[in-house]
């Protein structure tokens, strides 16, 4: 089959690779009809995520038609059958360990293969779940930016999509929609709250929508791309362009001197901007001087949030950052919540909301391409972010 | 800054330049190391350094250079070796600065050596930085563990090993073998520390008082050295802790919690013939009447066979077995099944001792080929948990499980 593969920093290629097979009883294989490029893929594209290997198939936002079903899935009540159309959560979860039972699916004990867990143990303390196409530390699973994909625990993750609903409408159930939703949930929004969101990429934009749905009175969205800010404004957010205003001063001013009740960092480890802290991060991150992150947005969010407020971090960080304002966390009495999204927890509920028309998903998509054009998609999504808000690839 | 320019210049070149330069430095290291090992006095004498009696230090320097040279030649892609070189360079610089005295007749030679070492250090730093960049990785040891994690893992294991030996020594229960190991591991470190510290003090004392640079350099080196030794000793004194009832000498201990009742887990494990499903290096287990016959794959996929007998068998609670007298592999194994607090399944506490054939060399081979007992116990317990909780064992081995551009199909 054809697949989009990682070959190093800014080097994506389309290779012909072996077809995936049913390996474990609970595997299914799907024929991928739509797959998207995620902001997380950009961290990999930039060579920021450790333990990728040349040739790895990327992609963790994908859906398609069930092509083959393992013996452990066949005939199971509610499990997908051959020919069903499914969306696939990017977090691989067994459904029966302690963590899955607590619906902490991205912390599943059993989906990361035993040897790969060693790497995660060393870097993180304990190994989280395996993820599709997202490094060997997180399983070494082939991703879904390909014609076919093997999906372990096919009876737990995939959500069957009713006929007559466009791929475009439901594709983002695989990751960014639940991620924006969980980001807002983690922000512990109470009716009347003001929520500030750093980053108006797909995750940030879904966080804006979700925050309003959870009762926020006001949402302030921060970015530097006019078009992305405009999309946020479309959902009713006030916007701040950090190239034009001093973000913290503006936020304090806009909240009558209190600060936002909750803040969401939907930027992650590669913040843009020319603030001194970000420049220092840039140098130390590039030279690998004990720093793997550029957490400028997180720093700013921690300082901007009101006393006793909540900091929600959907933005991805990979290793060890420096100069995090720990004093502010303690002395302002903050709550910090984060995580790779527990996608399986939200898919059914959010699918319902999409079908009802409560949540708009298609507004994001700026580009639709063939799989063969995948490398172009990465390049555009990375370097022309104002034009490229979301790239969807069609492998067939 | 020089270093930064160098980095930039190096980065502009082909990917192959880094490893090639590393190889070059490897040869250089090998040469220096050989000289240090064969004629340590001559090298030091040529630079007018005055501690020819300090054999440990001289040999250590030689061995360090030789070892790093070999490592770099074997694995020119690995930044760790380069960083190790940088650390070595720092030591060299400190030594040379300390010898930079007006009463040193070879002062000029020493200063040019110092200049040389500084240049090499700059090159080492630049190369280490360059090699540290994410490049298409094709691991020397296959694809499961990249360099950093492997080195960390290996260091961890060595540390654990050392810890246990120290613990033993403290209790004063020294078997002959433990004594030998103690000699090999501990005294080496202690000796080194014992010799390095006085040497540093001596050097510092010989420095002229108005030579602030020497004092500062020596002081920093001394402080760092002392801190490192103190930390190492403190760390080595720590025991693993934990809740095991029956700590054993030199035993590997590892626990895992499985979301299932004790009886089911015990029953699965008691069915020894099934072990190959979750024990990676085990090929087969068969009943012998008195116990079991094991066939395992050792380093280099060499087949090793041995017999075991069950020594304790309390259904749902304890299962223990050990190798029979005279077996090629000496091992004892004990599994304890305990209810996890709050009804959260079962804790399996595994205590194992395992002596593969081949003595210390066998151990090194096992470590390098990922067949070290510590590592196997850890992974086998995870696989057992996966099998019990999910009915299968997670894997991304093989192109069918995880297709990759490494297994490209020809068109
Ligand atoms: N937790 C999860 O499970 C999960 C899932 C998906 C994505 N993510 C992460 O969420 C983050 C965003 O993903 P995305 O797909 O929206 O990516 P994206 O790259 O499209 O969007 C990031 C946005 O942040 C903006 N930004 C950069 N620096 C900023 C700053 N200093 N202040 C304000 N805005 C700034 C950029 O201009 C960009 O619009 C990434 O880190 C991604 O890895 C996490
Ligand atoms: Zn994603
Ligand atoms: Zn699980």
Tab-separated table of N, CA, C and O and ligand atoms in Angstrom, chain A residues 93-97 100 108-110, ligand 3:
chain	number	residue	atom	x	y	z
A	93	UNK	N	-6.534	1.825	23.297
A	93	UNK	CA	-6.862	1.459	24.674
A	93	UNK	C	-7.560	0.107	24.739
A	93	UNK	O	-8.375	-0.221	23.883
A	94	UNK	N	-7.214	-0.668	25.793
A	94	UNK	CA	-7.682	-2.052	25.883
A	94	UNK	C	-9.103	-2.151	26.416
A	94	UNK	O	-9.802	-3.126	26.176
A	95	UNK	N	-9.519	-1.154	27.211
A	95	UNK	CA	-10.880	-1.169	27.726
A	95	UNK	C	-11.059	-1.955	29.017
A	95	UNK	O	-12.122	-1.907	29.621
A	96	UNK	N	-10.012	-2.676	29.469
A	96	UNK	CA	-10.238	-3.500	30.655
A	96	UNK	C	-9.236	-3.298	31.786
A	96	UNK	O	-9.386	-3.870	32.856
A	97	UNK	N	-8.213	-2.470	31.601
A	97	UNK	CA	-7.259	-2.259	32.689
A	97	UNK	C	-7.823	-1.234	33.673
A	97	UNK	O	-8.875	-0.646	33.438
A	100	UNK	N	-8.402	2.175	31.913
A	100	UNK	CA	-9.538	2.186	30.986
A	100	UNK	C	-10.851	2.151	31.764
A	100	UNK	O	-11.815	2.808	31.397
A	108	UNK	N	-3.943	3.968	29.185
A	108	UNK	CA	-4.096	2.503	29.176
A	108	UNK	C	-2.770	1.804	29.469
A	108	UNK	O	-1.736	2.154	28.928
A	109	UNK	N	-2.835	0.797	30.341
A	109	UNK	CA	-1.647	0.041	30.749
A	109	UNK	C	-1.159	-0.934	29.685
A	109	UNK	O	-0.009	-1.356	29.722
A	110	UNK	N	-2.050	-1.323	28.783
A	110	UNK	CA	-1.746	-2.507	27.983
A	110	UNK	C	-1.528	-2.284	26.498
A	110	UNK	O	-1.236	-3.236	25.777
C	3	LIG	ZN1	-6.455	-0.252	29.122
